[in-house]
CSV table of N, CA and C in Angstrom, one decimal:
chain,number,residue,atom,x,y,z
D,772,UNK,N,83.2,149.1,164.5
D,772,UNK,CA,82.4,150.5,163.6
D,772,UNK,C,82.9,150.0,162.5
D,773,UNK,N,82.0,150.6,161.0
D,773,UNK,CA,81.5,150.3,160.4
D,773,UNK,C,82.4,152.1,159.8
D,774,UNK,N,83.0,152.2,158.7
D,774,UNK,CA,84.8,152.9,158.1
D,774,UNK,C,83.1,153.8,157.9
D,775,UNK,N,81.8,154.0,157.6
D,775,UNK,CA,81.4,154.7,157.4
D,775,UNK,C,80.6,156.1,159.0
D,776,UNK,N,81.0,155.3,160.4
D,776,UNK,CA,80.8,155.7,161.4
D,776,UNK,C,79.4,154.8,162.4
D,777,UNK,N,78.5,154.2,161.0
D,777,UNK,CA,77.4,154.1,161.3
D,777,UNK,C,78.2,152.8,162.2
D,778,UNK,N,76.8,152.0,163.3
D,778,UNK,CA,76.5,151.2,164.1
D,778,UNK,C,75.4,149.9,162.4
D,779,UNK,N,75.9,149.0,162.5
D,779,UNK,CA,75.2,148.7,161.2
D,779,UNK,C,73.9,147.0,162.9
D,780,UNK,N,72.7,146.9,163.0
D,780,UNK,CA,72.2,145.9,163.6
D,780,UNK,C,71.8,145.1,162.9
D,781,UNK,N,71.5,143.8,163.0
D,781,UNK,CA,71.1,142.8,162.1
D,781,UNK,C,69.9,142.8,163.9
D,782,UNK,N,68.7,142.0,162.5
D,782,UNK,CA,67.8,141.6,163.8
D,782,UNK,C,67.8,139.9,163.6
D,783,UNK,N,67.9,139.8,165.1
D,783,UNK,CA,68.5,138.3,166.1
D,783,UNK,C,67.3,137.4,164.9
D,784,UNK,N,66.3,137.7,165.2
D,784,UNK,CA,65.2,136.8,164.8
D,784,UNK,C,65.1,136.3,163.7
D,785,UNK,N,65.7,137.1,162.6
D,785,UNK,CA,65.6,137.7,161.2
D,785,UNK,C,64.3,137.0,160.5
D,786,UNK,N,62.9,137.4,161.2
D,786,UNK,CA,61.9,137.0,160.2
D,786,UNK,C,61.1,138.2,159.4
D,787,UNK,N,60.3,138.2,158.1
D,787,UNK,CA,59.6,139.5,158.3
D,787,UNK,C,58.8,140.3,158.8
D,788,UNK,N,59.2,141.4,158.2
D,788,UNK,CA,57.7,142.2,159.0
D,788,UNK,C,55.8,142.0,158.8
D,789,UNK,N,55.5,142.4,159.9
D,789,UNK,CA,54.1,142.4,158.8
D,789,UNK,C,53.6,142.7,157.4
D,790,UNK,N,54.2,144.3,157.7
D,790,UNK,CA,54.2,144.5,156.4
D,790,UNK,C,54.9,144.3,154.9
D,791,UNK,N,56.1,143.8,155.0
D,791,UNK,CA,56.7,142.1,153.9
D,791,UNK,C,55.4,141.3,154.2
D,792,UNK,N,55.0,140.9,154.9
D,792,UNK,CA,54.1,139.4,154.5
D,792,UNK,C,52.5,140.1,154.1
D,793,UNK,N,52.6,140.7,154.0
D,793,UNK,CA,51.3,141.6,153.8
D,793,UNK,C,51.3,141.7,152.6
D,794,UNK,N,52.6,142.4,152.1
D,794,UNK,CA,52.8,142.4,150.6
D,794,UNK,C,52.7,141.3,149.3
D,795,UNK,N,53.6,140.7,150.6
D,795,UNK,CA,53.8,139.0,149.6
D,795,UNK,C,52.6,138.8,148.9
D,796,UNK,N,52.0,139.1,150.5
D,796,UNK,CA,50.2,138.2,149.8
D,796,UNK,C,49.2,139.0,149.4
D,797,UNK,N,49.4,140.4,149.0
D,797,UNK,CA,48.6,141.2,148.2
D,797,UNK,C,49.7,140.6,146.6
D,798,UNK,N,50.2,139.9,146.6
D,798,UNK,CA,51.3,140.1,145.8
D,798,UNK,C,51.0,138.9,145.2
D,799,UNK,N,50.7,137.7,145.5
D,799,UNK,CA,50.4,136.0,146.0
D,799,UNK,C,49.2,135.9,144.8
D,800,UNK,N,47.7,137.5,145.9
D,800,UNK,CA,46.7,136.5,145.5
D,800,UNK,C,45.8,138.0,143.4
D,801,UNK,N,46.6,138.9,144.0
D,801,UNK,CA,46.9,138.9,142.3
D,801,UNK,C,47.4,138.4,141.0
D,802,UNK,N,48.5,137.5,141.7
D,802,UNK,CA,49.0,136.9,140.4
D,802,UNK,C,47.5,135.3,140.7
D,803,UNK,N,47.5,135.0,141.4
D,803,UNK,CA,46.3,134.0,141.4
D,803,UNK,C,44.7,134.6,140.9
D,804,UNK,N,44.7,135.3,140.9
D,804,UNK,CA,43.2,135.8,140.2
D,804,UNK,C,43.5,136.4,138.4
D,805,UNK,N,44.8,136.7,138.8
D,805,UNK,CA,44.7,136.9,137.2
D,805,UNK,C,44.9,135.8,136.2
D,806,UNK,N,45.6,135.4,137.2
D,806,UNK,CA,45.4,133.2,136.7
D,806,UNK,C,44.6,133.0,136.4
D,807,UNK,N,43.4,132.9,136.6
D,807,UNK,CA,41.7,132.2,137.3
D,807,UNK,C,41.2,133.6,136.3
D,808,UNK,N,41.1,134.5,136.0
D,808,UNK,CA,40.2,134.7,134.9
D,808,UNK,C,41.1,134.4,133.7
D,809,UNK,N,42.2,134.4,133.6
D,809,UNK,CA,42.9,133.6,132.2
D,809,UNK,C,42.5,132.1,131.8
D,810,UNK,N,42.2,131.4,132.7
D,810,UNK,CA,42.3,130.0,133.0
D,810,UNK,C,40.4,129.7,132.2
D,811,UNK,N,38.8,131.1,132.8
D,811,UNK,CA,38.5,130.6,132.5
D,811,UNK,C,38.1,131.3,131.3
D,812,UNK,N,39.0,131.6,130.2
D,812,UNK,CA,38.7,133.2,129.7
D,812,UNK,C,39.7,131.3,127.9
D,813,UNK,N,39.8,130.6,128.3
D,813,UNK,CA,40.4,129.4,127.6
D,813,UNK,C,39.4,127.8,127.8
D,814,UNK,N,38.3,128.5,129.2
D,814,UNK,CA,38.0,127.0,129.4
D,814,UNK,C,36.7,127.1,128.5
D,815,UNK,N,36.0,128.6,128.5
D,815,UNK,CA,35.3,128.9,127.3
D,815,UNK,C,35.6,128.4,126.0
D,816,UNK,N,36.4,128.8,126.1
D,816,UNK,CA,36.9,128.8,124.1
D,816,UNK,C,37.5,126.9,124.3
D,817,UNK,N,37.4,126.4,125.2
D,817,UNK,CA,37.6,125.3,125.4
D,817,UNK,C,35.9,124.4,125.1
D,818,UNK,N,35.1,125.1,125.8
D,818,UNK,CA,33.4,123.9,125.4
D,818,UNK,C,33.4,124.7,124.0
D,819,UNK,N,33.7,125.6,123.6
D,819,UNK,CA,33.0,125.9,122.6
D,819,UNK,C,33.6,125.2,120.8
D,820,UNK,N,34.9,124.8,121.0
D,820,UNK,CA,35.9,124.3,120.2
D,820,UNK,C,35.6,122.5,120.4
D,821,UNK,N,35.2,122.3,121.9
D,821,UNK,CA,33.8,120.9,121.5
D,821,UNK,C,32.7,120.4,121.4
D,822,UNK,N,32.4,122.3,121.2
D,822,UNK,CA,30.9,121.5,120.4
D,822,UNK,C,30.9,121.2,119.2
D,823,UNK,N,32.0,122.1,118.8
D,823,UNK,CA,32.4,122.5,117.2
D,823,UNK,C,32.1,120.7,117.4
D,824,UNK,N,33.7,120.9,117.9
D,824,UNK,CA,34.0,118.5,117.2
D,824,UNK,C,33.1,118.0,117.7
D,825,UNK,N,31.7,117.6,118.5
D,825,UNK,CA,30.8,117.4,118.5
D,825,UNK,C,29.8,117.0,117.9
D,826,UNK,N,29.5,118.3,117.5
D,826,UNK,CA,28.6,118.2,115.8
D,826,UNK,C,29.1,117.7,114.6
D,827,UNK,N,30.4,117.7,114.8
D,827,UNK,CA,31.4,117.4,113.2
D,827,UNK,C,31.2,116.2,113.5
D,828,UNK,N,30.9,115.8,114.3
D,828,UNK,CA,30.5,114.6,114.2
D,828,UNK,C,29.0,113.8,114.2
D,829,UNK,N,28.3,114.1,114.9
D,829,UNK,CA,27.3,113.8,114.9
D,829,UNK,C,26.6,113.6,113.9
D,830,UNK,N,27.4,114.6,112.6
D,830,UNK,CA,26.8,115.7,111.4
D,830,UNK,C,27.1,113.9,110.7
D,831,UNK,N,28.4,113.2,111.0
D,831,UNK,CA,29.3,112.5,109.8
D,831,UNK,C,28.4,111.0,110.0
D,832,UNK,N,28.3,110.6,111.7
D,832,UNK,CA,27.3,109.2,111.7
D,832,UNK,C,26.0,109.8,111.3
D,833,UNK,N,25.5,111.2,111.0
D,833,UNK,CA,23.7,111.4,110.6
D,833,UNK,C,24.4,110.6,109.5
D,834,UNK,N,25.5,111.2,108.5
D,834,UNK,CA,25.6,110.9,106.8
D,834,UNK,C,25.7,109.4,107.1
D,835,UNK,N,26.5,108.1,107.8
D,835,UNK,CA,27.2,107.2,107.1
D,835,UNK,C,25.6,106.6,108.1
D,836,UNK,N,24.7,107.5,108.6
D,836,UNK,CA,23.2,106.4,108.8
D,836,UNK,C,22.5,106.6,107.8
D,837,UNK,N,22.6,108.0,106.7
D,837,UNK,CA,22.2,108.1,105.8
D,837,UNK,C,22.4,106.6,104.7
D,838,UNK,N,23.6,106.7,105.2
D,838,UNK,CA,24.0,105.7,103.8
D,838,UNK,C,23.4,104.5,104.1
D,839,UNK,N,23.5,103.9,105.0
D,839,UNK,CA,22.8,102.0,105.3
D,839,UNK,C,21.8,102.5,105.2
D,840,UNK,N,20.2,103.4,105.8
D,840,UNK,CA,19.0,103.3,106.2
D,840,UNK,C,18.3,104.6,104.8
D,841,UNK,N,19.7,105.2,103.8
D,841,UNK,CA,18.5,105.9,103.5
D,841,UNK,C,17.8,107.1,103.3
D,842,UNK,N,17.7,107.0,104.1
D,842,UNK,CA,16.8,108.6,105.2
D,842,UNK,C,17.6,108.8,106.1
D,843,UNK,N,17.3,109.9,106.8
D,843,UNK,CA,17.9,110.7,108.2
D,843,UNK,C,17.2,109.9,109.1
D,844,UNK,N,17.5,110.6,110.7
D,844,UNK,CA,16.5,110.1,111.7
D,844,UNK,C,15.6,110.8,111.3
D,845,UNK,N,14.4,110.5,111.4
D,845,UNK,CA,13.1,111.7,112.1
D,845,UNK,C,13.9,113.0,112.7
D,846,UNK,N,12.9,113.8,113.2
D,846,UNK,CA,13.0,115.4,114.4
D,846,UNK,C,12.7,114.3,115.7
D,847,UNK,N,11.7,113.2,115.7
D,847,UNK,CA,11.5,112.8,116.6
D,847,UNK,C,12.3,111.9,117.0
D,848,UNK,N,12.8,111.3,115.6
D,848,UNK,CA,14.0,109.7,116.1
D,848,UNK,C,14.6,110.4,116.8
D,849,UNK,N,15.4,111.9,116.4
D,849,UNK,CA,16.8,112.7,117.0
D,849,UNK,C,18.1,111.7,116.9
D,850,UNK,N,18.3,112.5,117.7
D,850,UNK,CA,20.2,112.3,117.6
D,850,UNK,C,20.3,111.1,118.5
D,851,UNK,N,19.2,110.6,118.9
D,851,UNK,CA,20.1,109.3,119.6
D,851,UNK,C,19.3,107.7,118.7
D,852,UNK,N,18.7,108.0,117.7
D,852,UNK,CA,19.1,106.9,116.4
D,852,UNK,C,20.2,107.1,116.7
D,853,UNK,N,21.4,107.7,116.6
D,853,UNK,CA,22.6,107.4,116.1
D,853,UNK,C,23.4,106.1,116.9
D,854,UNK,N,22.8,106.0,118.2
D,854,UNK,CA,23.2,105.3,119.1
D,854,UNK,C,22.4,103.9,119.8
D,855,UNK,N,21.0,104.2,119.3
D,855,UNK,CA,19.8,103.2,119.0
D,855,UNK,C,19.0,103.3,118.3
D,856,UNK,N,18.6,101.7,117.5
D,856,UNK,CA,17.5,101.4,116.4
D,856,UNK,C,16.9,102.2,117.0
D,857,UNK,N,15.9,103.0,116.5
D,857,UNK,CA,14.8,103.6,116.2
D,857,UNK,C,13.8,102.8,116.5
D,858,UNK,N,12.2,102.9,117.4
D,858,UNK,CA,11.4,102.0,117.7
D,858,UNK,C,10.3,102.2,116.4
D,859,UNK,N,10.2,103.8,116.7
D,859,UNK,CA,9.3,104.7,116.0
D,859,UNK,C,9.0,104.9,114.4
D,860,UNK,N,8.4,105.2,113.4
D,860,UNK,CA,8.0,105.5,112.0
D,860,UNK,C,8.8,106.7,111.8
D,861,UNK,N,10.0,106.7,110.9
D,861,UNK,CA,10.2,105.2,109.7
D,861,UNK,C,11.3,104.1,110.7
D,862,UNK,N,10.8,103.2,110.7
D,862,UNK,CA,12.1,102.2,111.3
D,862,UNK,C,12.7,102.0,110.1
D,863,UNK,N,14.4,102.3,110.3
D,863,UNK,CA,14.8,101.8,109.5
D,863,UNK,C,15.2,99.8,109.5
D,864,UNK,N,15.3,99.9,108.5
D,864,UNK,CA,15.5,98.5,108.0
D,864,UNK,C,16.9,97.8,108.1
D,865,UNK,N,17.7,98.7,107.8
D,865,UNK,CA,18.7,98.6,107.4
D,865,UNK,C,20.1,99.0,108.4
D,866,UNK,N,19.2,99.4,108.8
D,866,UNK,CA,20.1,100.4,110.2
D,866,UNK,C,20.8,99.6,110.7
D,867,UNK,N,22.5,100.0,110.9
D,867,UNK,CA,23.9,99.2,110.3
D,867,UNK,C,24.8,99.8,112.3
D,868,UNK,N,24.1,99.9,112.9
D,868,UNK,CA,25.0,101.6,113.5
D,868,UNK,C,25.0,100.0,115.0
D,869,UNK,N,25.9,101.2,115.9
D,869,UNK,CA,25.3,102.1,116.6
D,869,UNK,C,26.7,102.8,116.3
D,870,UNK,N,26.3,104.1,115.5
D,870,UNK,CA,27.0,105.5,115.1
D,870,UNK,C,27.9,106.3,115.2
D,871,UNK,N,27.6,106.2,116.9
D,871,UNK,CA,28.6,106.7,117.7
D,871,UNK,C,29.5,105.4,118.5
D,872,UNK,N,30.1,106.1,118.7
D,872,UNK,CA,30.8,105.2,120.2
D,872,UNK,C,29.8,105.7,122.0
D,873,UNK,N,28.9,106.0,122.1
D,873,UNK,CA,28.6,106.1,123.6
D,873,UNK,C,27.1,107.3,122.4
D,874,UNK,N,26.6,106.9,124.7
D,874,UNK,CA,25.0,107.7,124.2
D,874,UNK,C,25.3,109.3,123.4
D,875,UNK,N,24.6,109.5,123.2
D,875,UNK,CA,24.9,111.3,122.2
D,875,UNK,C,24.7,112.1,124.3
D,876,UNK,N,26.1,112.9,124.3
D,876,UNK,CA,26.0,113.9,125.1
D,876,UNK,C,25.5,115.2,125.3
D,877,UNK,N,25.5,115.7,126.1
D,877,UNK,CA,24.6,116.9,126.5
D,877,UNK,C,26.0,117.3,126.0
D,878,UNK,N,25.4,119.3,125.0
D,878,UNK,CA,26.8,120.2,124.8
D,878,UNK,C,27.2,120.1,126.3
D,879,UNK,N,28.7,120.7,126.6
D,879,UNK,CA,29.3,121.4,127.6
D,879,UNK,C,28.7,121.7,128.8
D,880,UNK,N,27.6,122.9,128.2
D,880,UNK,CA,26.5,123.6,129.4
D,880,UNK,C,25.9,122.6,130.2
D,881,UNK,N,25.5,122.0,129.5
D,881,UNK,CA,24.6,120.5,129.4
D,881,UNK,C,23.9,120.8,129.7
D,882,UNK,N,23.0,121.5,128.3
D,882,UNK,CA,21.5,121.0,128.0
D,882,UNK,C,21.8,120.3,125.9
D,883,UNK,N,20.7,120.0,125.7
D,883,UNK,CA,20.8,118.9,124.6
D,883,UNK,C,21.0,119.3,123.0
D,884,UNK,N,21.3,119.0,122.9
D,884,UNK,CA,21.8,119.3,121.4
D,884,UNK,C,20.1,119.5,121.3
D,885,UNK,N,19.8,120.4,119.8
D,885,UNK,CA,19.0,120.6,119.5
D,885,UNK,C,18.9,120.1,117.8
D,886,UNK,N,18.2,118.8,117.2
D,886,UNK,CA,18.2,118.1,116.2
D,886,UNK,C,16.6,118.5,115.4
D,887,UNK,N,17.4,119.3,113.7
D,887,UNK,CA,15.9,119.7,113.5
D,887,UNK,C,16.0,119.6,112.0
D,888,UNK,N,15.5,118.0,111.4
D,888,UNK,CA,14.6,118.0,109.9
D,888,UNK,C,13.4,118.8,109.6
D,889,UNK,N,13.3,119.4,108.5
D,889,UNK,CA,14.4,120.1,107.6
D,889,UNK,C,15.3,120.6,108.6
D,890,UNK,N,17.0,120.8,108.0
D,890,UNK,CA,17.9,121.4,108.6
D,890,UNK,C,17.1,123.3,107.9
D,891,UNK,N,18.8,124.1,108.4
D,891,UNK,CA,19.0,125.1,108.1
D,891,UNK,C,19.0,125.6,106.7
D,892,UNK,N,19.1,125.7,105.7
D,892,UNK,CA,19.4,126.9,104.5
D,892,UNK,C,19.3,125.5,103.5
D,893,UNK,N,18.2,124.9,103.4
D,893,UNK,CA,17.9,124.0,102.8
D,893,UNK,C,19.0,123.1,103.0
D,894,UNK,N,19.7,123.0,103.6
D,894,UNK,CA,20.2,121.4,104.8
D,894,UNK,C,19.1,119.8,104.7
D,895,UNK,N,19.5,118.2,104.9
D,895,UNK,CA,18.9,118.0,104.8
D,895,UNK,C,18.7,118.2,107.1
D,896,UNK,N,19.2,118.2,107.3
D,896,UNK,CA,19.5,118.3,108.8
D,896,UNK,C,20.2,119.1,108.9
D,897,UNK,N,20.0,119.6,110.2
D,897,UNK,CA,20.6,120.8,111.5
D,897,UNK,C,21.1,120.6,113.0
D,898,UNK,N,22.2,121.1,113.3
D,898,UNK,CA,22.4,120.5,115.3
D,898,UNK,C,22.9,121.9,115.3
D,899,UNK,N,22.2,121.9,116.5
D,899,UNK,CA,23.1,123.4,117.1
D,899,UNK,C,23.0,122.7,118.8
D,900,UNK,N,24.3,123.3,119.7
D,900,UNK,CA,23.9,123.7,120.5
D,900,UNK,C,24.1,125.2,120.7
D,901,UNK,N,22.7,125.5,121.9
D,901,UNK,CA,22.4,127.0,122.3
D,901,UNK,C,23.0,127.3,123.0
D,902,UNK,N,24.8,127.3,123.6
D,902,UNK,CA,24.9,128.1,124.3
D,902,UNK,C,24.5,127.8,125.5
D,903,UNK,N,25.7,128.9,126.6
D,903,UNK,CA,25.6,128.1,127.8
D,903,UNK,C,24.6,128.8,128.7
D,904,UNK,N,23.3,129.4,128.0
D,904,UNK,CA,22.1,130.3,128.5
D,904,UNK,C,21.3,128.7,127.9
D,905,UNK,N,21.6,128.1,127.0
D,905,UNK,CA,20.4,127.0,127.0
D,905,UNK,C,19.4,128.1,125.8
D,906,UNK,N,19.8,129.1,125.6
D,906,UNK,CA,17.8,129.9,124.9
D,906,UNK,C,18.6,130.4,123.8
D,907,UNK,N,17.5,130.3,122.5
D,907,UNK,CA,18.1,130.9,121.2
D,907,UNK,C,18.6,132.0,121.2
D,908,UNK,N,19.9,132.1,120.7
D,908,UNK,CA,20.1,133.9,120.5
D,908,UNK,C,21.3,134.2,120.9
D,909,UNK,N,22.2,135.0,120.9
D,909,UNK,CA,23.0,135.6,122.2
D,909,UNK,C,24.2,135.2,122.1
D,910,UNK,N,25.0,136.2,122.6
D,910,UNK,CA,26.6,136.8,121.9
D,910,UNK,C,28.2,136.5,123.2
D,911,UNK,N,28.5,135.9,122.6
D,911,UNK,CA,29.5,135.6,123.2
D,911,UNK,C,29.0,133.8,123.8
D,912,UNK,N,29.9,133.4,125.1
D,912,UNK,CA,29.5,132.5,125.7
D,912,UNK,C,27.7,131.6,125.3
D,913,UNK,N,27.1,132.7,125.4
D,913,UNK,CA,25.6,132.6,125.5
D,913,UNK,C,25.1,132.4,123.9
D,914,UNK,N,25.8,132.2,122.5
D,914,UNK,CA,25.5,132.3,120.9
D,914,UNK,C,25.6,131.2,120.7
D,915,UNK,N,24.0,130.8,119.7
D,915,UNK,CA,24.1,129.5,119.4
D,915,UNK,C,25.7,129.2,118.1
D,916,UNK,N,25.7,127.7,118.5
D,916,UNK,CA,26.7,127.1,117.4
D,916,UNK,C,25.5,126.5,116.8
D,917,UNK,N,25.8,126.0,115.3
D,917,UNK,CA,24.5,125.5,114.3
D,917,UNK,C,26.3,124.4,113.5
D,918,UNK,N,25.2,123.6,112.8
D,918,UNK,CA,25.7,122.7,112.5
D,918,UNK,C,26.6,123.3,110.7
D,919,UNK,N,25.7,124.0,110.3
D,919,UNK,CA,25.7,124.5,109.0
D,919,UNK,C,26.5,126.4,109.3
D,920,UNK,N,27.0,126.4,109.7
D,920,UNK,CA,28.1,126.7,110.6
D,920,UNK,C,29.5,126.3,109.7
C-alpha cells in the first residue's frame, strides 16, 4: 500500500483508451487540415510568380526577335514564333531562333497566354494570363496578370 492509504493499480494491457485514441486522431486531422490550407495558399502564390517569370521571359525573347527581324511577331503569328519560324506574313527574313528553349507552355492554370499587337498603354505588344478562371477580369487567383504591370 502507498503512504496515502490508496492502492495504485496498473493496467496489465498498457494500451490507450478509445477516448484517448479519438482525441489523438482529432489532433492529427486538425494539424493536417491547417497544413493543407497553408500549402494551397503557397501554391497559388507560386503559380502567380511563375506567370510573372514566364511573361518576363517571353518579353525578353520578343525583344531579341525584334532585334533580329526588325519587327515583333504579328498577333496571328503569336508567341509560337519564338520557338519556330513563322511561315505566314510577315515572314521574318533574319529569324535566328528559337528565342526560347522549349515550346510556349500554357500558364500554370492550363490556359494559353494572350499575345496582343499593338499592346496595352501604347506598348508594341502585350502578354497576359487570364488567371485561374481563364476569363478576363477577376480578383485573387482569377485576376489577369499582364506584361505591362
